């Protein structure tokens, strides 16, 4: 075995040891709250865990760890057989031993030369604990089981796979999706080739011999057949890619215990440190959820548990006085409701005092005394989520510093979740967290339209290709593209999204199209460009946007920008509607009048507006513009302010006096940026006032589209 | 009467003496100035009724209760929302959350905001909306007689009160409850 293989095995053993540590910790803590008569099963588990640890360490030649595990195994064997009573002092020694084992293995993995002194010291401590507690019968065997026991057989075989390998698998699945797209493209090209051959055969039939014609027809049939087969193959690949993605989602799920179990120990130790007693209980730790969600909740849960121990739970003496059991109850409960994961953190401590919250808010200047006094209990309780708010009288390492609960809330909201608190003074508090069960992730094609990137779910993308606009055929006036054995309408994505007709390609004769389908219908969407495939975590849009069905959600890019995720079936419906109305390619394009004395600005705005699909009229000043307006139908005016003969303000006032033009969109675009100028512009009747330099031309186009849509 | 109030009265009387009493416009100006000064003195001894964040949007002055404001951010990049009414100005990334930006100009007045550079995030229970603004005016203390109820409004109007300088006071509860911003036609 070479060093690399050895290292790989050591890695696996480290993971196994980590898992054993988690189980042993949970079992040891459970022992403390279990009556001696009912401890047998827990002791059995502990014994087996230690035995497994001993076996693994021995086989890798880590003798000091094997010896420590052996001592622990012996002790637990005696307890299990009833030869020795289990004592709480063993718990601390065993937990310390596991810490040392972890440190020793980490050092070995890091390639550090480590003497194993920590492990030996832990063994000595464990031995001292054992010696201090005499066995029930002196004849107890020193080595109860010499390595013949076997770990409990599990019902299911598990394979340890690192998160990085899952990520690699995810990338491979993405690659597969890209390949599917390429095959789809080839299928489309083959079909087109067959059509062209057929056309050639028709044209050539008078000049060619019979044999040549037969051969040509045979080639045509073969090409058509290949096209059809490839199309079928693409469909089957689409199904496979969805299955793969679904399986991958399954791999990204872990039980809540992976995050929650380590809290058993940390809560116990923290409670001991500050002199309170708790019975810490976790319910529902077997519930599974997205690894990324659970891991992101670790920090908020640490904070809530620490807060409960530090500030919620009273000392045993105080609890007794209040008529409560000296040991406080602290419970984390996990459940799944619909597509949400619910986690509650409940303690039966002193609760949150609304009066104290009001007082603290007034003292910190967050509210005036009068405002604070007006708050009812529910609203007073909501103060805890405010930044910098704390009522804690004592400060611990992680709580009571006035930071925290706002950050807890922020972390949860970032996951698309929410958190609430309920509390009654003297009776304790419950924090209820609700987050999505899975972090919805979508693989999509990032496309650009009118300068804005959108994510189109890859499962809906059938083909991506370039087209030649002048060569497109028309069906009932609508440009169409041959796609497989059918013709699909060609519509600009910007037009489909805005519902406003625009020229295809916006000046580009050979634009990219992305053919999307929903299993029933398909359209070819003309885009400005394709940035490639991306996997992004999708967040739902706010309730105020959910009625706009063409928008499925939003995702965030690495640099913090927000990208809209498109809902393909709704988008297809919009595109088809636009196409049926005969407006898909901008034959009904809106007309915009640009009023600008500077030639450069005039041409610049014209270029952007035409690229966005508008018809553009130009004029150099207000007077000329007024003449044009009275002779040509115009849908909007984009005007400068300072111009010769008639400035933009006067032009606007005059426009407002023209019949039927009271509501004509007039955008004043100028370099005059004072608030007085802005107010003057709005008073003149402008629909909006934009400052050059602050508002680039493409933004002007965006704003304009809002008025003429 | 406090000494500062007495001083204001004396100054006003002196000014009245120096004023041509036959000039009614001048007299009115002086009386107004005196009333404002007196009110100011009075305000120093009163607790404000509420505190509003004042901002300008589409040339109009608005105020929103400070307690509803969860964040004020500079708009560095806003994702445009195609195919939605002009009132939905875009999507903003506010501290990692996607918040819908509302153009009050388009929402309330039918005139879009020109160049919004700030966003005021208001919160109500689990919902957030960002109101885009051209200018942040500042925090205004509102006293009992500073606001007037606007009469004859439809139920659920977002602006029901007018503050000083014609400031339109936004009612966050009504804003979030407005059917145009609701999810009644949720898919």
PDB file of C-alpha atoms in Angstrom, chain A residues 64 87 168 182 225 328 343 405 487 646 668 673:
ATOM      1  CA  UNK A  64      -1.949   4.711  21.689  1.00  0.00           C
ATOM      2  CA  UNK A  87     -20.609   6.888  37.424  1.00  0.00           C
ATOM      3  CA  UNK A 168     -17.729  16.941  -8.787  1.00  0.00           C
ATOM      4  CA  UNK A 182     -25.206  19.927 -28.300  1.00  0.00           C
ATOM      5  CA  UNK A 225     -34.030   9.387 -40.345  1.00  0.00           C
ATOM      6  CA  UNK A 328     -34.189  23.412  33.352  1.00  0.00           C
ATOM      7  CA  UNK A 343     -36.934  23.918  14.153  1.00  0.00           C
ATOM      8  CA  UNK A 405     -30.450  38.086  17.308  1.00  0.00           C
ATOM      9  CA  UNK A 487     -41.947  25.157 -37.366  1.00  0.00           C
ATOM     10  CA  UNK A 646     -37.234  76.464 -27.564  1.00  0.00           C
ATOM     11  CA  UNK A 668     -36.439  65.086 -19.834  1.00  0.00           C
ATOM     12  CA  UNK A 673     -28.851  68.080 -11.846  1.00  0.00           C
TER      13      UNK A 673
END
